XYZ file of C-alpha atoms in Angstrom:
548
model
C 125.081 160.299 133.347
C 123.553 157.345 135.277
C 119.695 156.696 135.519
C 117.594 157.345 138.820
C 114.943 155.783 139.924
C 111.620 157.839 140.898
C 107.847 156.700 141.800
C 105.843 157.926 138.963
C 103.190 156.557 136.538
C 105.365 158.656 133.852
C 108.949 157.882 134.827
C 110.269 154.813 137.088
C 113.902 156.287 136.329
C 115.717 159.294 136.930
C 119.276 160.237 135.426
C 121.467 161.878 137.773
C 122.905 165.487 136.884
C 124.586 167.924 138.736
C 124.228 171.613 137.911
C 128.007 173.271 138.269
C 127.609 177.279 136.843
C 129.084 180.225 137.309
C 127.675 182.786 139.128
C 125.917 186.267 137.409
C 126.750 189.634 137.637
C 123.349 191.750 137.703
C 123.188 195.506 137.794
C 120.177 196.796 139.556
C 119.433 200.406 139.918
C 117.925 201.130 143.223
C 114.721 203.644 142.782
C 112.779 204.692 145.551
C 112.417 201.909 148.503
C 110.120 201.921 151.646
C 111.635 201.968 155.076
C 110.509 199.510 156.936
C 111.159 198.479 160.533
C 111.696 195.800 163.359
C 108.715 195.052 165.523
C 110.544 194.769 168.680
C 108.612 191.118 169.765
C 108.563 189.367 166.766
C 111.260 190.735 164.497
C 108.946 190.900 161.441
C 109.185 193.313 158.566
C 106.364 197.068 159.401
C 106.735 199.294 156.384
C 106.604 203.389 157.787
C 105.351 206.257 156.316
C 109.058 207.221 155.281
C 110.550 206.976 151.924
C 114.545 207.347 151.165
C 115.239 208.813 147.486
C 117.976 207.099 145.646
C 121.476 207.151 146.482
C 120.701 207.505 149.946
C 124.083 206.541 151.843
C 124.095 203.044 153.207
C 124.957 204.446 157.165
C 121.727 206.326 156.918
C 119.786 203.133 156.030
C 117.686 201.119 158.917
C 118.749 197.615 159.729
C 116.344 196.406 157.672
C 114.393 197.863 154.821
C 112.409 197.045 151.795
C 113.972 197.550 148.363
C 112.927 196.353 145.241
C 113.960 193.467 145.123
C 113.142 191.906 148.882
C 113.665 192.737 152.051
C 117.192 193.800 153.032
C 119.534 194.352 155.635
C 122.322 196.536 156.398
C 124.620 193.761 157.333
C 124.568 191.745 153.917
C 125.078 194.851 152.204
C 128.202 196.126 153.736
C 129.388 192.411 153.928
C 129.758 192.020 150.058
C 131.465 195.784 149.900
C 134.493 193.491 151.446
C 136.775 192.448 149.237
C 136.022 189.526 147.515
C 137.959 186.699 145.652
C 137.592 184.338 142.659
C 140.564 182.189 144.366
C 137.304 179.879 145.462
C 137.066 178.618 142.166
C 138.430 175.249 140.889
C 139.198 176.305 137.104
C 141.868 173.644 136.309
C 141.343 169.463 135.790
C 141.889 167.437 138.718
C 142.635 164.223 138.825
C 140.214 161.940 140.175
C 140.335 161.862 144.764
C 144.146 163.489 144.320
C 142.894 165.101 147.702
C 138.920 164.648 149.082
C 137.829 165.112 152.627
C 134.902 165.634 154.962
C 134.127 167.857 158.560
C 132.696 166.416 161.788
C 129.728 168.599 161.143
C 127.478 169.828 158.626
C 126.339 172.661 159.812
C 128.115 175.018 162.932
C 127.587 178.265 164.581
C 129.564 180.601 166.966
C 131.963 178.870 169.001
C 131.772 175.266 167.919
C 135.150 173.431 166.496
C 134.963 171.755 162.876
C 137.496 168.864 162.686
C 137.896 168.108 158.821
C 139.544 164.562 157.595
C 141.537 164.921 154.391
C 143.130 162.001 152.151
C 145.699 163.229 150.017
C 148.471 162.240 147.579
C 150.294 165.508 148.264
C 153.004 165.897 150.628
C 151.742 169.061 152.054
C 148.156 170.672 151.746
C 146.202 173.395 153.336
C 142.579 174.987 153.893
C 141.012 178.328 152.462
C 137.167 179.334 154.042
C 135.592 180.701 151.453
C 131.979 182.458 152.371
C 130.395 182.415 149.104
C 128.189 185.262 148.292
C 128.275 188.137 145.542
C 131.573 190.293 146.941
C 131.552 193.098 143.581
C 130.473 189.534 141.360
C 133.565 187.624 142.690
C 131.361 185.658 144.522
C 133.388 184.810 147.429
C 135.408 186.050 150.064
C 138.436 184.680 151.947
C 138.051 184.389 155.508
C 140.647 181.919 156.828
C 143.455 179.379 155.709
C 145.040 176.871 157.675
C 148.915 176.866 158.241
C 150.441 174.416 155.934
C 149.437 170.575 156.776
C 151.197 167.494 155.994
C 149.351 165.267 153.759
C 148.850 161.628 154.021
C 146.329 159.110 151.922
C 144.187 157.677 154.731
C 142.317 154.209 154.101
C 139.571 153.209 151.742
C 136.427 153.530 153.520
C 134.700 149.799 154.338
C 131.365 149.204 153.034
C 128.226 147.798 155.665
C 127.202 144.693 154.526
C 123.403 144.379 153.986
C 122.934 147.862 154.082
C 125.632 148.972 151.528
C 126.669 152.143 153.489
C 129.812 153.559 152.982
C 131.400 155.123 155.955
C 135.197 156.101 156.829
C 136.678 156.174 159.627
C 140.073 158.469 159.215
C 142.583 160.135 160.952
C 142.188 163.967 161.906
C 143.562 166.221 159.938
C 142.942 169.889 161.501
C 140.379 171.858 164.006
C 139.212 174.971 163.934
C 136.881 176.621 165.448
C 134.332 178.628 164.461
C 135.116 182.561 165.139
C 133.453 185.906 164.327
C 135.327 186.000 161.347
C 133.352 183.201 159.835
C 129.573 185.067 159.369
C 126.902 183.494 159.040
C 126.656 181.669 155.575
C 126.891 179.002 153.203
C 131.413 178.395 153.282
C 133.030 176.032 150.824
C 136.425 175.067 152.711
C 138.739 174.197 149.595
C 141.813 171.734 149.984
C 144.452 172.845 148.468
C 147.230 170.598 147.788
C 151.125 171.462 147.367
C 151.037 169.699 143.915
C 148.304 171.526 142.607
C 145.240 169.867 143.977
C 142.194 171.201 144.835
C 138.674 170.040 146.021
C 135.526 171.349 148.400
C 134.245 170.057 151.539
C 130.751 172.496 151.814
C 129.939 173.989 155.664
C 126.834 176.039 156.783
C 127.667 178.118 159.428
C 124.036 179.061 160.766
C 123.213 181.943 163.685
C 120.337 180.538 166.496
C 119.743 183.465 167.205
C 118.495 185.489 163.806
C 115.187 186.192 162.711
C 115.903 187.289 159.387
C 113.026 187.402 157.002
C 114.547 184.826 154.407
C 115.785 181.202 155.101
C 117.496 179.519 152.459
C 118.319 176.569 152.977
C 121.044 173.907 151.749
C 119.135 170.379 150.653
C 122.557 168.440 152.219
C 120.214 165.199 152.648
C 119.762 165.308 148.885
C 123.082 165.648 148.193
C 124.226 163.228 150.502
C 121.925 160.069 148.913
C 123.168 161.124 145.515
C 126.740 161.340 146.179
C 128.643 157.975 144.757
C 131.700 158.183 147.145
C 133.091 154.644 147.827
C 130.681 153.326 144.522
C 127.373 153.297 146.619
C 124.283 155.787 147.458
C 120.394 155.276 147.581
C 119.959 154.968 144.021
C 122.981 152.750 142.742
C 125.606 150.246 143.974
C 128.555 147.832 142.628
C 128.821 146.181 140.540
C 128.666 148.938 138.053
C 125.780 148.343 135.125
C 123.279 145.865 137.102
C 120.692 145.825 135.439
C 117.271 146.304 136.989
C 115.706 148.909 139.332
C 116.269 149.235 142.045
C 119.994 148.385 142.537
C 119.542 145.321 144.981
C 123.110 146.344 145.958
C 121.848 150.372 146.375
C 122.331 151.779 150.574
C 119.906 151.768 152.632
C 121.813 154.369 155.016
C 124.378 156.626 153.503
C 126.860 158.492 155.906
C 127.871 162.402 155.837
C 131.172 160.182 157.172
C 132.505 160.834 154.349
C 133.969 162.788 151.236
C 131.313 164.058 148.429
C 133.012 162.382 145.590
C 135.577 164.425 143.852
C 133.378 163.857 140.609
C 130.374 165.359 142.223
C 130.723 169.096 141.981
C 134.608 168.872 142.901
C 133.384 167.519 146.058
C 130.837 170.369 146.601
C 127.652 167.785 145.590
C 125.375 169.773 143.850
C 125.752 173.471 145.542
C 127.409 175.304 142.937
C 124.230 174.769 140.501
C 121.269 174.087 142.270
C 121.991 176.753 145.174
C 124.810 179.208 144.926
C 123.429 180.933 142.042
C 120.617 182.060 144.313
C 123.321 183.349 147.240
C 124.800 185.355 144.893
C 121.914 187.210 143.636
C 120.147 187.099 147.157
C 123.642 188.745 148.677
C 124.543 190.699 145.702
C 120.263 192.537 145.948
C 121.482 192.902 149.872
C 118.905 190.833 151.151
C 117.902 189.756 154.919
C 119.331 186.533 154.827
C 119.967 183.557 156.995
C 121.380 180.308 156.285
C 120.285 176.467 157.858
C 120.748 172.848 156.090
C 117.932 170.553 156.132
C 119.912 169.485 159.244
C 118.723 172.417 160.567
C 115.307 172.336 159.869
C 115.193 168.546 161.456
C 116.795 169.527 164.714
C 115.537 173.066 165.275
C 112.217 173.748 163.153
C 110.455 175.596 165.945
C 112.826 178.027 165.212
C 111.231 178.643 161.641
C 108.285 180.921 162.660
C 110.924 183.402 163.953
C 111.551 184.249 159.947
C 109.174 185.287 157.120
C 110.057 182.520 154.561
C 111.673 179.108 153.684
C 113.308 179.186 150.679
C 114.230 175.552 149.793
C 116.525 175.016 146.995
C 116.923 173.710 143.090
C 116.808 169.950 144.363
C 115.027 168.992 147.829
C 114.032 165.362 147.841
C 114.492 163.912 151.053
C 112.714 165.332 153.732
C 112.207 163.515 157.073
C 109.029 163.321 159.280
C 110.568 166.381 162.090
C 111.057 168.343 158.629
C 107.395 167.801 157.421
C 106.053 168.465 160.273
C 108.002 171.602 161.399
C 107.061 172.776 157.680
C 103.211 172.550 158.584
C 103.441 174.478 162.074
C 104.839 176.940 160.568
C 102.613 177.169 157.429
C 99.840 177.416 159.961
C 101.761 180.110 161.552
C 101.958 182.055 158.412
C 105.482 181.472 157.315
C 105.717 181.507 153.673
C 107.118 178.727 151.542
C 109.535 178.437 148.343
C 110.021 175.532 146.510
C 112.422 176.513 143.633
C 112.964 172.625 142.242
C 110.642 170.303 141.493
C 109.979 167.222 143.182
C 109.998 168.566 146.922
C 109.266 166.367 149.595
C 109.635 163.251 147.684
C 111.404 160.096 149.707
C 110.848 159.894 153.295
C 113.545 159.398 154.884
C 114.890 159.592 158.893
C 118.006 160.701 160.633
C 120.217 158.544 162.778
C 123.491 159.152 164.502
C 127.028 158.672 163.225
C 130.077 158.283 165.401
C 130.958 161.626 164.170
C 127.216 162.906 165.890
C 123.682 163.006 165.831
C 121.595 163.101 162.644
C 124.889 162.614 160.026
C 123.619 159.223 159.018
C 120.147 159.192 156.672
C 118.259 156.005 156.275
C 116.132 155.415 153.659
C 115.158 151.723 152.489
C 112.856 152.625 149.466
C 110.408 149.760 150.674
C 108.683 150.668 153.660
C 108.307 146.825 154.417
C 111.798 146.255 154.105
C 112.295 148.774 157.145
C 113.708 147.269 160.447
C 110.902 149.817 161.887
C 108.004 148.631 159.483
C 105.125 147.520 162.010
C 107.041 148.851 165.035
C 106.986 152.429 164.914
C 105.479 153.419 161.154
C 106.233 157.232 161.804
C 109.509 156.950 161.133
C 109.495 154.144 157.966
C 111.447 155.417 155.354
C 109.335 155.154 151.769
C 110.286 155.756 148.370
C 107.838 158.775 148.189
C 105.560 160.006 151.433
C 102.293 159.436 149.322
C 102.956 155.310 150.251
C 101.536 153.391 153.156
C 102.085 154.039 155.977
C 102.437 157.409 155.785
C 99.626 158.287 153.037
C 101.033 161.735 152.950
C 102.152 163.065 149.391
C 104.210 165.751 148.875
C 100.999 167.963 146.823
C 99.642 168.109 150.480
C 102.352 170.820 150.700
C 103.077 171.991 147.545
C 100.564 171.300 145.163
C 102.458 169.637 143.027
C 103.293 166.695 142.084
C 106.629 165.086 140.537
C 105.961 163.767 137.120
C 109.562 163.201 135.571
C 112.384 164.771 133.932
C 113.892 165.511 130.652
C 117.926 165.829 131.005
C 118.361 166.281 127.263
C 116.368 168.949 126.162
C 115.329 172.114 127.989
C 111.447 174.091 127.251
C 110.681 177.773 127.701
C 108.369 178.407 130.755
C 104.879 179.681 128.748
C 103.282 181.984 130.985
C 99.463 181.794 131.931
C 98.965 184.323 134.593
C 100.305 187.161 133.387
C 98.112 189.427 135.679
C 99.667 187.837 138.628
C 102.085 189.815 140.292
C 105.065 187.163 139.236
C 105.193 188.771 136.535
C 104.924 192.626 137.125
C 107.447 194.312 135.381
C 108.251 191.887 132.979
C 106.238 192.913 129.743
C 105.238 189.206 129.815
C 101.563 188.151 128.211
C 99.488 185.095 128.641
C 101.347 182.489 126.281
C 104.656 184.905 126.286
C 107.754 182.027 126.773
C 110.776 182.466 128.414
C 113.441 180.168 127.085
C 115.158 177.782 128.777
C 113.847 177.842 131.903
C 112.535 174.156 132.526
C 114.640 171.018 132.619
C 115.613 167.832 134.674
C 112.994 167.741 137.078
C 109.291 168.586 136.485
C 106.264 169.330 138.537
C 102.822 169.174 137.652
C 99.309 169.136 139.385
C 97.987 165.792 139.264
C 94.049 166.522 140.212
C 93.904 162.983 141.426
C 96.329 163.616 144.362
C 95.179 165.596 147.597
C 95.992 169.294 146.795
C 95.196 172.707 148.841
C 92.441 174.481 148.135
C 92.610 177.645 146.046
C 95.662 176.452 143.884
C 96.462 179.205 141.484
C 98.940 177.639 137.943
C 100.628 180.767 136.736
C 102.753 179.437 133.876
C 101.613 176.413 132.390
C 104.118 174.777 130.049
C 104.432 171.585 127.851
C 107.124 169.120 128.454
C 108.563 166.249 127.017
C 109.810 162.888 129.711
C 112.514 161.960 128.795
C 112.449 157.987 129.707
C 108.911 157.284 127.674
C 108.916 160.301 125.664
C 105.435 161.070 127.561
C 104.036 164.792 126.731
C 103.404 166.489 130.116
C 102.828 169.989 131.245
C 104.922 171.060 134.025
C 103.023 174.059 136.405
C 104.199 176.794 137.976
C 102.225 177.283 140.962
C 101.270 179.111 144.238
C 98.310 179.284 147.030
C 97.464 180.976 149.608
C 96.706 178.533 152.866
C 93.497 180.039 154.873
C 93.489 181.235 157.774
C 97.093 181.905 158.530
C 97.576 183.982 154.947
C 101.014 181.517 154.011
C 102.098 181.363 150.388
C 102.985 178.894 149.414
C 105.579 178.574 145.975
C 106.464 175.969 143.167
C 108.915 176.888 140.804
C 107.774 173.403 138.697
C 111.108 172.538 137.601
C 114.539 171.826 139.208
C 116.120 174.221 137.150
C 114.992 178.092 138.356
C 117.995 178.422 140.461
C 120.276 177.737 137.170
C 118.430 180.200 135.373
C 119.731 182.894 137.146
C 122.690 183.020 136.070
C 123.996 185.309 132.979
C 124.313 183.121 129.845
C 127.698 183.081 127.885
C 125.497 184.134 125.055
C 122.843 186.604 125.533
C 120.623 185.260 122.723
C 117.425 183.358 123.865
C 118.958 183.709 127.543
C 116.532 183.481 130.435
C 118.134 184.887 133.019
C 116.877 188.604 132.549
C 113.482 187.533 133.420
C 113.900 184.656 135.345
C 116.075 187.029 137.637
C 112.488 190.012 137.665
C 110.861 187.137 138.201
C 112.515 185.867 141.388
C 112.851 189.494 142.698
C 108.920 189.804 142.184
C 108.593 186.717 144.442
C 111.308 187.140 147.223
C 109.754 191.284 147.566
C 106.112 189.728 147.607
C 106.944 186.610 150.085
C 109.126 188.602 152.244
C 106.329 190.883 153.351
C 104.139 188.928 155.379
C 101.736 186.711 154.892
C 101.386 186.450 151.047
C 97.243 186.019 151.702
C 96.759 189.389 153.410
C 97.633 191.132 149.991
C 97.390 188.574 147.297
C 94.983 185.602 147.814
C 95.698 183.042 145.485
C 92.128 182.303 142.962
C 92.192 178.846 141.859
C 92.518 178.405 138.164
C 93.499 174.603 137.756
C 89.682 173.700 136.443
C 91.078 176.180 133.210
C 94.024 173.663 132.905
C 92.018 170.345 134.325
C 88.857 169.838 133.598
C 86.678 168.672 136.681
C 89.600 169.394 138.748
């Protein structure tokens, strides 16, 4: 594992990790739900004065009802009663970029072409579309393959001087284009070559059109500036063990023009630990789902108040100013907020155009002086965290939370503090009950000192260890309620929620029972409205922090 760097009085490194896990199986016994129905002009979530009993046939179901875990929809249900697949999975070694490639886009909907550019050693290779999901706890389902392909090892992938961005510039390999078949959804497209070799290259395949009550959303930014393909991204560079932080040698633009490195999740970055576990339990509880990248949020966040809530996921640093700023229209709109990893909204960064397309090329110089646009147009100057000059604008704004470091050697048990809140309804959970396991890497906590909303509310409160200066810390689970649109707002206080989820190989000490009531509690809660209308947050943090 290789340090990171962070801003933070407790922790001026961070240690990269990516979370790779296997998905859970849950069995949840549907008891009575409440109907509930479209509002023809907005597309929001009415609950009706009708109530189906259990076992009531799927056909006879609305479009979209409430069930006890969330709000659902017809469509996700009958989707993963398809067969599904565990073909998706990579279960054997690989050897190190035996076959690695990229797509033209990041994200596509109905009717655009994908054009992906593979390098392999194989002779021959081809493509399965896998849209991941639960599918009867497979947790995928084949949708398309590719014809067989011949292979060829394109060229290493030059290196900007200056700016240290890596960026390829290959041959095409195939086209598709995206048909009915591929629903809307978060796809990994693995490479399989004739030798045996296998990798990912991750697609989003989003709908413009949907105003599903959940959003959840792929942090591809974040993966991006932590993905080491070609020996650079924004945290390290060559050579290898420089000392000092910084890298001087670190980019200062990293390119989606390229592969995720083979190392990095078998080329899937971080999804298959920090975000699929939640797509599997969201699909497999049938719930009203869409699917957008951070991409997405840049280029088309008006579109956000047409949904209920923003889920972002298990690591969700990099946000850029048309991101923060969609984020607070729609707060003020009443669109409810999820933050399941800590340190949200950390490192401003912007989006630029690649030859491949807009927005595939993110820029982030760490010093804001350092910028080509410091002094020139201060908007867009990228800054190691928003809470610098000249933006002034810390992620707690948002949140209410701060990032205070991260421990990547030792996990510690969320301790509740809250128990009357309804996170934890159904959970026979007390004040100072733990749940083990549940925090680790990242932590959030609320620093009084920063600017905070009003009327934060710390539901579990629970002591942590940094794992750099061996500082004691509490990191905070959190919400509020923002006045007068009625938002909620979510912090999970740790990067590791999403991980949680899944079933342990061992059920002793194993989190993911509760951690999964819990996360049911809050996606049924959220995806109602307005989280203000029925549960106003009361702040608490003077309990925790003193004069706060």
């Amino acid at each position: 594992m290789r340090r990171r760097g962070r801003h933070s009085a407790a922790s001026p490194y961070r240690r990269r990790r990516w979370l790779v896990g296997s998905a859970a199986t849950v069995v949840v016994a549907l008891a009575v739900v409440l109907v509930v129905v479209l509002l023809p002009s907005s597309g929001r979530a009415k609950p009706v004065a009708r109530r189906l009993r259990a076992g009531t046939a799927a056909s006879h179901l609305p479009a979209i009802f409430l069930g006890p875990d969330g709000v659902e929809a017809r469509w996700v249900i009958e989707q993963n009663k398809l067969p599904g697949t565990t073909a998706w999975r990579i279960t054997t070694p690989q050897q190190p970029d035996a076959i690695m490639g990229y797509a033209s886009r990041v994200q596509a909907r109905l009717g655009q072409k994908v054009t992906l550019y593979v390098s392999t050693v194989a002779p021959e290779f081809k493509v399965e579309a896998f849209r991941m999901g639960y599918y009867q706890g497979k947790g995928g389902r084949l949708v398309w393959q590719s014809k067989e392909l011949p292979g060829t090892v394109q060229p290493s992938c030059p290196v900007t001087p200056g700016i240290y961005m890596v960026q390829c510039d290959w041959s095409p390999s195939l086209t598709f284009t995206v048909t009915k078949a591929f629903v809307q959804g978060q796809y990994l497209l693995k490479l399989v070559g004739s030798g045996g070799q296998q990798s990912y290259v991750p697609l989003t395949v989003w709908d413009p059109s949907s105003h599903a009550t959940y959003v959840l959303m792929a942090g591809v930014l974040t993966w991006q500036v932590f993905n080491p393909f070609g020996g650079y991204d924004l945290y390290e560079g060559q050579p290898p063990g420089l000392q000092g932080y910084p890298y001087p040698t670190r980019s200062r633009v990293v390119s989606f023009d390229r592969p995720y490195a083979t190392s990095y999740g078998n080329g899937a970055a971080s999804f298959l630990g920090n975000e699929y576990p939640l797509i599997y339990y969201a699909e497999e509880h049938g719930l009203d789902v869409t699917y957008w990248t951070d991409i997405t949020l840049a280029e088309h966040g008006n579109l956000l108040t047409n949904h209920t809530v923003l889920i972002s996921p298990g690591h969700d640093e990099e946000w850029s100013l048309r991101m923060r700023n969609a984020v607070l229209a729609a707060r003020a709109k009443g669109v409810n907020l999820i933050f399941f990893g800590a340190s949200p909204i950390l490192r401003k960064v912007r989006l630029q155009a690649s030859p491949l397309g807009p927005d595939m090329e993110v820029v982030n110089y760490r010093d804001p002086t350092a910028d080509p646009l410091y002094g020139k147009d201060d908007a867009e100057v990228t800054q190691n965290w928003w809470g610098q000059p000249p933006a002034d604008a810390p992620a707690s704004q948002i949140v209410g939370d701060s990032y205070v470091g991260f421990n990547n050697v030792q996990s510690f048990p969320l301790v509740v503090s809250d128990a009357n809140s309804w996170l934890f309804a159904g959970t026979g959970l007390h004040d100072g009950s733990t749940v083990p396991g549940v925090l680790f890497t990242d932590f959030d906590q609320y620093v009084p000192s920063r600017p905070n909303p009003p009327d934060v509310e710390i539901l579990a409160h629970s002591p942590v260890v940094i794992e750099f200066d061996g500082a004691h810390l509490d990191a905070d689970t959190e919400y509020y309620t923002w006045r007068p649109s009625g938002a909620g707002v979510f912090e999970s206080g740790t990067n590791n929620w999403i991980n949680a989820l899944q079933t342990c190989s061992s059920p002793s000490n194993c989190p993911a029972p509760l951690v999964q009531k819990m996360t049911g509690n809050l996606l049924r809660v959220f995806g109602q409205g307005p989280v203000g209308k029925r549960y106003p947050s009361v702040g608490n943090v003077a309990q925790f922090y003193p004069g706060a």
